[in-house]
PDB file of C-alpha atoms and ligand atoms in Angstrom:
ATOM      1  CA  MET A   1       9.018 -15.051 -12.563  1.00  0.00           C
ATOM      2  CA  SER A   2       7.565 -12.625 -15.244  1.00  0.00           C
ATOM      3  CA  GLN A   3       4.898 -10.506 -14.193  1.00  0.00           C
ATOM      4  CA  ALA A   4       2.264 -12.250 -16.312  1.00  0.00           C
ATOM      5  CA  ALA A   5       3.360 -15.614 -14.513  1.00  0.00           C
ATOM      6  CA  ALA A   6       2.615 -14.376 -11.307  1.00  0.00           C
ATOM      7  CA  GLY A   7      -0.823 -14.556 -11.160  1.00  0.00           C
ATOM      8  CA  ALA A   8      -1.176 -17.805 -13.353  1.00  0.00           C
ATOM      9  CA  SER A   9       1.551 -19.519 -10.424  1.00  0.00           C
ATOM     10  CA  GLY A  10      -0.966 -18.527  -7.824  1.00  0.00           C
ATOM     11  CA  LEU A  11       1.275 -15.802  -6.702  1.00  0.00           C
ATOM     12  CA  PRO A  12      -0.636 -12.864  -5.470  1.00  0.00           C
ATOM     13  CA  ARG A  13      -0.257  -9.885  -8.239  1.00  0.00           C
ATOM     14  CA  HIS A  14      -1.046  -7.170  -5.511  1.00  0.00           C
ATOM     15  CA  VAL A  15      -0.150  -7.308  -1.854  1.00  0.00           C
ATOM     16  CA  ALA A  16      -1.597  -4.568   0.639  1.00  0.00           C
ATOM     17  CA  VAL A  17      -0.185  -4.273   3.984  1.00  0.00           C
ATOM     18  CA  ILE A  18      -0.812  -2.566   7.141  1.00  0.00           C
ATOM     19  CA  MET A  19       2.046  -2.381   9.231  1.00  0.00           C
ATOM     20  CA  ASP A  20       1.126  -2.249  12.731  1.00  0.00           C
ATOM     21  CA  GLY A  21       3.308  -2.958  15.899  1.00  0.00           C
ATOM     22  CA  ASN A  22       6.203  -0.513  15.856  1.00  0.00           C
ATOM     23  CA  GLY A  23       5.365   1.399  18.970  1.00  0.00           C
ATOM     24  CA  ARG A  24       4.763  -1.891  20.837  1.00  0.00           C
ATOM     25  CA  TRP A  25       8.140  -3.310  19.458  1.00  0.00           C
ATOM     26  CA  ALA A  26       9.815  -0.288  20.768  1.00  0.00           C
ATOM     27  CA  GLN A  27       8.085  -0.244  24.256  1.00  0.00           C
ATOM     28  CA  ARG A  28       9.335  -3.950  24.509  1.00  0.00           C
ATOM     29  CA  ARG A  29      12.687  -2.801  24.435  1.00  0.00           C
ATOM     30  CA  ALA A  30      12.302   0.348  26.576  1.00  0.00           C
ATOM     31  CA  LEU A  31      12.907   2.274  23.676  1.00  0.00           C
ATOM     32  CA  PRO A  32      11.155   5.710  22.588  1.00  0.00           C
ATOM     33  CA  ARG A  33       8.349   4.977  19.778  1.00  0.00           C
ATOM     34  CA  HIS A  34      10.248   6.629  17.198  1.00  0.00           C
ATOM     35  CA  LEU A  35      12.858   4.082  16.987  1.00  0.00           C
ATOM     36  CA  GLY A  36      10.039   1.434  16.389  1.00  0.00           C
ATOM     37  CA  HIS A  37       9.266   3.240  13.445  1.00  0.00           C
ATOM     38  CA  ARG A  38      12.755   3.435  12.322  1.00  0.00           C
ATOM     39  CA  ALA A  39      12.943  -0.622  12.721  1.00  0.00           C
ATOM     40  CA  GLY A  40       9.502  -0.698  10.827  1.00  0.00           C
ATOM     41  CA  ALA A  41      11.262   0.892   7.916  1.00  0.00           C
ATOM     42  CA  LYS A  42      13.762  -1.691   7.637  1.00  0.00           C
ATOM     43  CA  ALA A  43      10.917  -3.930   7.617  1.00  0.00           C
ATOM     44  CA  VAL A  44       9.654  -2.252   4.567  1.00  0.00           C
ATOM     45  CA  ARG A  45      12.870  -2.600   2.515  1.00  0.00           C
ATOM     46  CA  ALA A  46      13.022  -6.598   3.215  1.00  0.00           C
ATOM     47  CA  THR A  47       9.292  -6.598   2.158  1.00  0.00           C
ATOM     48  CA  VAL A  48       9.674  -4.710  -0.985  1.00  0.00           C
ATOM     49  CA  GLU A  49      12.825  -6.913  -2.064  1.00  0.00           C
ATOM     50  CA  GLY A  50      11.065 -10.106  -1.149  1.00  0.00           C
ATOM     51  CA  CYS A  51       7.805  -9.163  -3.155  1.00  0.00           C
ATOM     52  CA  ALA A  52       9.762  -7.831  -6.152  1.00  0.00           C
ATOM     53  CA  ARG A  53      12.271 -10.909  -6.196  1.00  0.00           C
ATOM     54  CA  ARG A  54       9.359 -13.248  -6.362  1.00  0.00           C
ATOM     55  CA  GLY A  55       7.401 -11.417  -8.957  1.00  0.00           C
ATOM     56  CA  VAL A  56       4.401  -9.683  -7.073  1.00  0.00           C
ATOM     57  CA  GLU A  57       3.255  -6.698  -9.613  1.00  0.00           C
ATOM     58  CA  ALA A  58       2.273  -4.311  -7.038  1.00  0.00           C
ATOM     59  CA  LEU A  59       2.686  -3.714  -3.338  1.00  0.00           C
ATOM     60  CA  THR A  60       0.738  -1.226  -1.290  1.00  0.00           C
ATOM     61  CA  ILE A  61       1.881  -0.302   2.189  1.00  0.00           C
ATOM     62  CA  PHE A  62      -0.177   1.828   4.679  1.00  0.00           C
ATOM     63  CA  ALA A  63       2.805   4.150   6.043  1.00  0.00           C
ATOM     64  CA  PHE A  64       0.225   6.851   7.713  1.00  0.00           C
ATOM     65  CA  SER A  65      -3.624   7.246   7.530  1.00  0.00           C
ATOM     66  CA  SER A  66      -5.918  10.051   8.007  1.00  0.00           C
ATOM     67  CA  GLU A  67      -6.249   9.218  11.388  1.00  0.00           C
ATOM     68  CA  ASN A  68      -2.369   9.543  12.210  1.00  0.00           C
ATOM     69  CA  TRP A  69      -2.489  13.026  12.097  1.00  0.00           C
ATOM     70  CA  GLN A  70      -4.098  13.008  15.452  1.00  0.00           C
ATOM     71  CA  ARG A  71      -1.063  11.037  16.850  1.00  0.00           C
ATOM     72  CA  PRO A  72       0.947  13.448  19.247  1.00  0.00           C
ATOM     73  CA  PRO A  73       2.764  16.145  17.179  1.00  0.00           C
ATOM     74  CA  ASP A  74       6.326  14.807  18.006  1.00  0.00           C
ATOM     75  CA  GLU A  75       5.480  11.368  16.645  1.00  0.00           C
ATOM     76  CA  VAL A  76       4.006  12.955  13.478  1.00  0.00           C
ATOM     77  CA  THR A  77       7.000  15.281  13.117  1.00  0.00           C
ATOM     78  CA  ARG A  78       9.460  12.260  13.489  1.00  0.00           C
ATOM     79  CA  LEU A  79       7.568   9.903  11.193  1.00  0.00           C
ATOM     80  CA  MET A  80       7.466  12.824   8.319  1.00  0.00           C
ATOM     81  CA  GLU A  81      11.270  13.155   8.837  1.00  0.00           C
ATOM     82  CA  LEU A  82      11.583   9.298   8.402  1.00  0.00           C
ATOM     83  CA  PHE A  83       9.668   9.661   5.458  1.00  0.00           C
ATOM     84  CA  VAL A  84      12.084  12.347   4.166  1.00  0.00           C
ATOM     85  CA  GLU A  85      15.043  10.036   5.230  1.00  0.00           C
ATOM     86  CA  SER A  86      13.774   7.161   3.494  1.00  0.00           C
ATOM     87  CA  ILE A  87      13.163   8.731   0.336  1.00  0.00           C
ATOM     88  CA  ASP A  88      16.595  10.288   0.145  1.00  0.00           C
ATOM     89  CA  ARG A  89      18.375   6.979   1.344  1.00  0.00           C
ATOM     90  CA  GLU A  90      16.304   4.471  -0.836  1.00  0.00           C
ATOM     91  CA  VAL A  91      14.979   6.023  -4.113  1.00  0.00           C
ATOM     92  CA  ASP A  92      18.360   5.190  -5.699  1.00  0.00           C
ATOM     93  CA  GLU A  93      18.045   1.507  -5.385  1.00  0.00           C
ATOM     94  CA  LEU A  94      14.307   1.018  -5.947  1.00  0.00           C
ATOM     95  CA  HIS A  95      15.295   2.788  -9.146  1.00  0.00           C
ATOM     96  CA  ARG A  96      18.108   0.478 -10.042  1.00  0.00           C
ATOM     97  CA  ASN A  97      15.642  -2.274  -9.353  1.00  0.00           C
ATOM     98  CA  GLY A  98      13.401  -1.199 -11.772  1.00  0.00           C
ATOM     99  CA  ILE A  99      10.312  -0.337  -8.840  1.00  0.00           C
ATOM    100  CA  CYS A 100       8.287   2.362  -9.651  1.00  0.00           C
ATOM    101  CA  VAL A 101       7.069   4.306  -6.515  1.00  0.00           C
ATOM    102  CA  ARG A 102       3.728   6.276  -6.329  1.00  0.00           C
ATOM    103  CA  PHE A 103       2.598   7.624  -3.175  1.00  0.00           C
ATOM    104  CA  ILE A 104      -1.259   7.750  -2.503  1.00  0.00           C
ATOM    105  CA  GLY A 105      -3.570   9.724  -0.105  1.00  0.00           C
ATOM    106  CA  ASP A 106      -4.194  13.490   0.812  1.00  0.00           C
ATOM    107  CA  LEU A 107      -0.564  14.726  -0.016  1.00  0.00           C
ATOM    108  CA  SER A 108      -1.665  18.185   0.056  1.00  0.00           C
ATOM    109  CA  ARG A 109      -1.475  17.945   4.079  1.00  0.00           C
ATOM    110  CA  LEU A 110       2.086  17.274   3.656  1.00  0.00           C
ATOM    111  CA  ARG A 111       5.109  19.747   4.217  1.00  0.00           C
ATOM    112  CA  ALA A 112       6.369  21.405   1.018  1.00  0.00           C
ATOM    113  CA  GLU A 113       9.795  19.647   1.700  1.00  0.00           C
ATOM    114  CA  LEU A 114       8.116  16.082   1.663  1.00  0.00           C
ATOM    115  CA  GLY A 115       5.558  16.545  -1.115  1.00  0.00           C
ATOM    116  CA  ALA A 116       8.858  17.898  -3.695  1.00  0.00           C
ATOM    117  CA  LYS A 117      10.753  14.668  -2.605  1.00  0.00           C
ATOM    118  CA  ILE A 118       7.640  12.772  -3.204  1.00  0.00           C
ATOM    119  CA  ALA A 119       6.998  14.475  -6.636  1.00  0.00           C
ATOM    120  CA  ALA A 120      10.687  13.832  -7.577  1.00  0.00           C
ATOM    121  CA  ALA A 121      10.559  10.021  -6.608  1.00  0.00           C
ATOM    122  CA  GLU A 122       7.548   9.337  -8.442  1.00  0.00           C
ATOM    123  CA  ALA A 123       9.076  11.069 -11.312  1.00  0.00           C
ATOM    124  CA  ARG A 124      12.459   9.280 -11.382  1.00  0.00           C
ATOM    125  CA  THR A 125      10.871   5.880 -11.076  1.00  0.00           C
ATOM    126  CA  ALA A 126       7.512   6.590 -13.212  1.00  0.00           C
ATOM    127  CA  ALA A 127       8.831   4.434 -16.247  1.00  0.00           C
ATOM    128  CA  ASN A 128       9.981   1.434 -14.190  1.00  0.00           C
ATOM    129  CA  ARG A 129       7.858  -1.724 -14.739  1.00  0.00           C
ATOM    130  CA  ARG A 130       8.967  -4.570 -12.533  1.00  0.00           C
ATOM    131  CA  MET A 131       6.824  -3.679  -9.705  1.00  0.00           C
ATOM    132  CA  THR A 132       4.829  -0.492  -8.308  1.00  0.00           C
ATOM    133  CA  LEU A 133       5.242   0.184  -4.436  1.00  0.00           C
ATOM    134  CA  PHE A 134       2.380   2.440  -3.575  1.00  0.00           C
ATOM    135  CA  ILE A 135       3.046   4.347  -0.338  1.00  0.00           C
ATOM    136  CA  ALA A 136      -0.150   5.354   1.393  1.00  0.00           C
ATOM    137  CA  VAL A 137       0.494   8.422   3.274  1.00  0.00           C
ATOM    138  CA  SER A 138      -2.242  10.733   4.693  1.00  0.00           C
ATOM    139  CA  TYR A 139      -4.665   8.107   3.304  1.00  0.00           C
ATOM    140  CA  GLY A 140      -7.971   7.179   4.327  1.00  0.00           C
ATOM    141  CA  GLY A 141     -10.459   4.846   2.385  1.00  0.00           C
ATOM    142  CA  ARG A 142     -13.180   7.011   3.083  1.00  0.00           C
ATOM    143  CA  TRP A 143     -11.297   9.867   2.096  1.00  0.00           C
ATOM    144  CA  ASP A 144     -10.352   8.059  -1.374  1.00  0.00           C
ATOM    145  CA  ILE A 145     -14.263   7.075  -1.802  1.00  0.00           C
ATOM    146  CA  VAL A 146     -15.295  10.691  -1.114  1.00  0.00           C
ATOM    147  CA  GLU A 147     -12.723  12.596  -3.595  1.00  0.00           C
ATOM    148  CA  ALA A 148     -13.749  10.128  -6.272  1.00  0.00           C
ATOM    149  CA  ALA A 149     -17.674  10.840  -5.970  1.00  0.00           C
ATOM    150  CA  ARG A 150     -16.696  14.643  -6.091  1.00  0.00           C
ATOM    151  CA  ARG A 151     -14.581  14.065  -9.237  1.00  0.00           C
ATOM    152  CA  LEU A 152     -17.424  12.382 -10.710  1.00  0.00           C
ATOM    153  CA  ALA A 153     -20.015  14.733  -9.841  1.00  0.00           C
ATOM    154  CA  ALA A 154     -17.972  17.351 -10.859  1.00  0.00           C
ATOM    155  CA  ARG A 155     -17.861  15.731 -14.182  1.00  0.00           C
ATOM    156  CA  VAL A 156     -22.035  15.284 -14.296  1.00  0.00           C
ATOM    157  CA  VAL A 157     -22.458  19.064 -13.284  1.00  0.00           C
ATOM    158  CA  ALA A 158     -19.797  20.129 -16.020  1.00  0.00           C
ATOM    159  CA  GLY A 159     -21.876  17.632 -18.693  1.00  0.00           C
ATOM    160  CA  GLU A 160     -18.975  15.660 -19.348  1.00  0.00           C
ATOM    161  CA  ILE A 161     -20.742  12.367 -18.481  1.00  0.00           C
ATOM    162  CA  LYS A 162     -24.280  11.417 -17.598  1.00  0.00           C
ATOM    163  CA  ALA A 163     -24.982  10.076 -13.868  1.00  0.00           C
ATOM    164  CA  GLU A 164     -26.351   6.825 -15.039  1.00  0.00           C
ATOM    165  CA  ALA A 165     -22.980   6.031 -16.833  1.00  0.00           C
ATOM    166  CA  ILE A 166     -21.226   5.922 -13.507  1.00  0.00           C
ATOM    167  CA  ASP A 167     -20.350   2.219 -13.060  1.00  0.00           C
ATOM    168  CA  GLU A 168     -18.277   0.512 -10.897  1.00  0.00           C
ATOM    169  CA  ALA A 169     -15.421   0.460 -13.496  1.00  0.00           C
ATOM    170  CA  LEU A 170     -15.738   4.211 -13.843  1.00  0.00           C
ATOM    171  CA  PHE A 171     -15.723   4.771 -10.336  1.00  0.00           C
ATOM    172  CA  ALA A 172     -12.627   2.512  -9.884  1.00  0.00           C
ATOM    173  CA  ASP A 173     -10.661   4.787 -12.395  1.00  0.00           C
ATOM    174  CA  GLN A 174     -11.165   7.829 -10.016  1.00  0.00           C
ATOM    175  CA  LEU A 175      -9.534   6.020  -6.776  1.00  0.00           C
ATOM    176  CA  GLN A 176      -6.099   6.358  -5.891  1.00  0.00           C
ATOM    177  CA  LEU A 177      -4.979   2.962  -7.212  1.00  0.00           C
ATOM    178  CA  ALA A 178      -6.693   3.261 -10.578  1.00  0.00           C
ATOM    179  CA  GLY A 179      -5.005   0.999 -13.165  1.00  0.00           C
ATOM    180  CA  ALA A 180      -3.560  -1.256 -10.326  1.00  0.00           C
ATOM    181  CA  PRO A 181      -4.714  -5.006 -10.074  1.00  0.00           C
ATOM    182  CA  GLU A 182      -7.148  -5.209  -6.884  1.00  0.00           C
ATOM    183  CA  PRO A 183      -5.052  -6.831  -4.038  1.00  0.00           C
ATOM    184  CA  ASP A 184      -5.330 -10.379  -3.758  1.00  0.00           C
ATOM    185  CA  LEU A 185      -3.496 -10.725  -0.142  1.00  0.00           C
ATOM    186  CA  PHE A 186      -4.105  -8.417   2.361  1.00  0.00           C
ATOM    187  CA  ILE A 187      -1.754  -8.575   5.416  1.00  0.00           C
ATOM    188  CA  ARG A 188      -2.006  -7.055   8.809  1.00  0.00           C
ATOM    189  CA  THR A 189       0.524  -7.279  11.652  1.00  0.00           C
ATOM    190  CA  GLY A 190       0.499  -6.372  15.092  1.00  0.00           C
ATOM    191  CA  GLY A 191      -2.415  -8.453  16.183  1.00  0.00           C
ATOM    192  CA  GLU A 192      -5.683  -6.648  15.403  1.00  0.00           C
ATOM    193  CA  GLN A 193      -8.272  -8.021  12.914  1.00  0.00           C
ATOM    194  CA  ARG A 194      -9.539  -4.795  11.287  1.00  0.00           C
ATOM    195  CA  ILE A 195      -9.356  -2.744   7.951  1.00  0.00           C
ATOM    196  CA  SER A 196      -9.142   0.718   9.600  1.00  0.00           C
ATOM    197  CA  ASN A 197      -9.736   2.774   6.898  1.00  0.00           C
ATOM    198  CA  PHE A 198      -7.308   1.203   4.707  1.00  0.00           C
ATOM    199  CA  LEU A 199      -8.500   0.339   1.036  1.00  0.00           C
ATOM    200  CA  LEU A 200     -12.000  -0.150   1.750  1.00  0.00           C
ATOM    201  CA  TRP A 201     -13.206  -0.437  -1.979  1.00  0.00           C
ATOM    202  CA  HIS A 202     -10.372  -2.557  -3.176  1.00  0.00           C
ATOM    203  CA  LEU A 203     -10.109  -5.221  -0.105  1.00  0.00           C
ATOM    204  CA  ALA A 204     -13.889  -6.191  -1.214  1.00  0.00           C
ATOM    205  CA  TYR A 205     -12.684  -9.704  -2.382  1.00  0.00           C
ATOM    206  CA  THR A 206      -9.237  -9.988  -0.990  1.00  0.00           C
ATOM    207  CA  GLU A 207      -7.695 -12.609   0.937  1.00  0.00           C
ATOM    208  CA  PRO A 208      -7.036 -11.476   4.630  1.00  0.00           C
ATOM    209  CA  TYR A 209      -4.254 -12.637   6.443  1.00  0.00           C
ATOM    210  CA  PHE A 210      -3.889 -11.314  10.123  1.00  0.00           C
ATOM    211  CA  CYS A 211      -0.807 -12.147  12.375  1.00  0.00           C
ATOM    212  CA  ASP A 212       0.543 -11.113  15.653  1.00  0.00           C
ATOM    213  CA  THR A 213       3.904 -10.503  14.537  1.00  0.00           C
ATOM    214  CA  LEU A 214       5.068  -6.850  15.342  1.00  0.00           C
ATOM    215  CA  TRP A 215       5.836  -5.160  11.992  1.00  0.00           C
ATOM    216  CA  PRO A 216       9.199  -4.937  12.698  1.00  0.00           C
ATOM    217  CA  ASP A 217       9.810  -8.411  13.170  1.00  0.00           C
ATOM    218  CA  PHE A 218       7.798  -9.273   9.997  1.00  0.00           C
ATOM    219  CA  ASP A 219      10.850 -10.853   7.942  1.00  0.00           C
ATOM    220  CA  ASP A 220      10.937 -12.848   4.618  1.00  0.00           C
ATOM    221  CA  ALA A 221      10.464 -15.939   6.162  1.00  0.00           C
ATOM    222  CA  GLU A 222       7.089 -15.073   6.952  1.00  0.00           C
ATOM    223  CA  LEU A 223       6.287 -13.346   3.728  1.00  0.00           C
ATOM    224  CA  GLU A 224       7.336 -16.596   2.181  1.00  0.00           C
ATOM    225  CA  ARG A 225       5.078 -18.539   4.395  1.00  0.00           C
ATOM    226  CA  ARG A 226       2.156 -16.350   3.481  1.00  0.00           C
ATOM    227  CA  LEU A 227       2.884 -16.480  -0.206  1.00  0.00           C
ATOM    228  CA  GLY A 228       3.103 -20.265   0.021  1.00  0.00           C
ATOM    229  CA  GLU A 229      -0.248 -20.611   1.854  1.00  0.00           C
ATOM    230  CA  HIS A 230      -1.761 -17.959  -0.559  1.00  0.00           C
ATOM    231  CA  ARG A 231      -0.428 -20.228  -3.567  1.00  0.00           C
ATOM    232  CA  ARG A 232      -1.911 -23.296  -2.032  1.00  0.00           C
ATOM    233  CA  GLU A 233      -5.518 -21.603  -1.311  1.00  0.00           C
ATOM    234  CA  PRO A 234      -8.611 -23.992  -1.859  1.00  0.00           C
ATOM    235  CA  VAL A 235      -9.916 -24.380  -5.575  1.00  0.00           C
ATOM    236  CA  ALA A 236     -13.212 -22.765  -4.545  1.00  0.00           C
ATOM    237  CA  GLN A 237     -11.979 -19.747  -3.413  1.00  0.00           C
ATOM    238  CA  VAL A 238      -9.814 -19.860  -6.857  1.00  0.00           C
ATOM    239  CA  VAL A 239     -12.946 -20.189  -8.746  1.00  0.00           C
ATOM    240  CA  SER A 240     -14.930 -17.682  -6.595  1.00  0.00           C
ATOM    241  CA  ARG A 241     -11.911 -14.895  -7.706  1.00  0.00           C
ATOM    242  CA  SER A 242     -12.352 -15.849 -11.081  1.00  0.00           C
ATOM    243  CA  HIS A 243     -16.062 -14.874 -11.097  1.00  0.00           C
ATOM    244  CA  ARG A 244     -15.477 -11.497  -9.697  1.00  0.00           C
ATOM    245  CA  ARG A 245     -17.342  -8.441 -11.462  1.00  0.00           C
ATOM    246  CA  VAL A 246     -14.192  -6.075 -11.188  1.00  0.00           C
ATOM    247  CA  ALA A 247     -11.854  -7.476 -13.771  1.00  0.00           C
ATOM    248  CA  PRO A 248      -8.032  -7.919 -12.879  1.00  0.00           C
ATOM    249  CA  GLY A 249      -5.938  -5.254 -13.918  1.00  0.00           C
ATOM    250  CA  PRO A 250      -4.002  -5.089 -17.257  1.00  0.00           C
ATOM    251  CA  ASP A 251      -0.874  -6.964 -17.937  1.00  0.00           C
ATOM    252  CA  PRO A 252       1.602  -4.831 -16.337  1.00  0.00           C
ATOM    253  CA  GLY A 253       4.369  -6.104 -18.531  1.00  0.00           C
ATOM    254  CA  ALA A 254       2.923  -4.509 -21.165  1.00  0.00           C
ATOM    255  CA  GLN A 255       2.208  -1.316 -19.169  1.00  0.00           C
ATOM    256  CA  PRO A 256       3.856   1.608 -17.641  1.00  0.00           C
ATOM    257  CA  CYS A 257       3.271   2.667 -14.078  1.00  0.00           C
ATOM    258  CA  PRO A 258      -0.468   3.732 -13.618  1.00  0.00           C
ATOM    259  CA  ALA A 259      -0.902   7.175 -14.080  1.00  0.00           C
ATOM    260  CA  VAL A 260      -1.814   9.744 -10.832  1.00  0.00           C
ATOM    261  CA  VAL A 261      -5.676   9.930 -10.442  1.00  0.00           C
ATOM    262  CA  GLY A 262      -6.327  13.710  -9.830  1.00  0.00           C
ATOM    263  CA  GLY A 263      -2.783  14.675 -10.072  1.00  0.00           C
TER     264      GLY A 263
HETATM  265  C1  FPP B   1       1.859   1.294  13.120  1.00  0.00           C
HETATM  266  O1  FPP B   1       2.480   0.937  14.309  1.00  0.00           O
HETATM  267  C2  FPP B   1       2.741   1.969  11.965  1.00  0.00           C
HETATM  268  C3  FPP B   1       2.604   3.326  11.933  1.00  0.00           C
HETATM  269  C4  FPP B   1       1.595   4.471  12.064  1.00  0.00           C
HETATM  270  C5  FPP B   1       3.590   3.827  10.961  1.00  0.00           C
HETATM  271  C6  FPP B   1       4.533   3.095   9.862  1.00  0.00           C
HETATM  272  C7  FPP B   1       5.367   3.345   9.376  1.00  0.00           C
HETATM  273  C8  FPP B   1       6.577   2.577   9.108  1.00  0.00           C
HETATM  274  C9  FPP B   1       6.746   1.485   9.446  1.00  0.00           C
HETATM  275  C10 FPP B   1       8.043   3.815   9.025  1.00  0.00           C
HETATM  276  C11 FPP B   1       8.664   3.266   7.537  1.00  0.00           C
HETATM  277  C12 FPP B   1       7.750   3.850   6.294  1.00  0.00           C
HETATM  278  C13 FPP B   1       8.345   4.160   4.930  1.00  0.00           C
HETATM  279  C14 FPP B   1       7.268   4.304   3.768  1.00  0.00           C
HETATM  280  C15 FPP B   1       9.463   4.170   5.043  1.00  0.00           C
HETATM  281  P1  FPP B   1       1.930   1.551  15.822  1.00  0.00           P
HETATM  282  O2  FPP B   1       3.159   2.906  15.703  1.00  0.00           O
HETATM  283  O3  FPP B   1       0.475   1.860  15.530  1.00  0.00           O
HETATM  284  O4  FPP B   1       2.437   0.075  16.726  1.00  0.00           O
HETATM  285  P2  FPP B   1       1.532   0.091  17.984  1.00  0.00           P
HETATM  286  O5  FPP B   1       0.110  -0.573  17.655  1.00  0.00           O
HETATM  287  O6  FPP B   1       2.027  -1.131  18.590  1.00  0.00           O
HETATM  288  O7  FPP B   1       1.497   1.248  18.987  1.00  0.00           O
END
């Protein structure tokens, strides 16, 4: 399916996911938590493949939140190692499959080795257009909004723009997902029904789907069911979506991977 056809067919253009439940998945098997995260990384692969195959234009996954820095140091270290390994293992195939990889979040907090791998993965896949995979690491929705405000304030102080010129579109352009279509489906696994400082600005109009499935068990069949239900959503919701104040993103078929904000 072409990317432009995705929105028209009712398939979400952009899916955003909180991948919760790795720890409990491990605990139920009497395994250490880090093995739950490893199993979670496998589920990421299946979801990336599933979304790309069906013609979803963008997938954003919450891999590590601003709050996750407070987890026990050993768990944080193992997660960072897993990110390094995953980049090493997956980027070639993502590239072969036409997927543009972008990391969003406060990357200045990451170790130099991981930062360098991220920069290389982004540069390598920058021209790919089939789907953009946004990986949120050290990300918080409030952080994103504060950073955007700071950048705009600096431009006002520098005399580049007037404060009155700041509107929703200009503000959104400063956020980490600038240029991407707004998420139209938000999935959270693991049983909790909250946004947990994920994409606070972007989820304003997004259809949420909360499920009890633990993230490592979230498979292609569940993705397919959820995408199918999204396609069949009531006409009233489709109409109200078409009246959003923020226009959908550009046709990605004609656009390269969105530029890095503040980069
Ligand atoms: C939440 O589960 C999950 C995380 C904090 C980490 C998510 C990371 C991955 C899925 C690893 C792979 C990511 C990439 C990009 C390769 P939890 O630990 O809070 O689970 P719990 O609620 O059961 O304790």
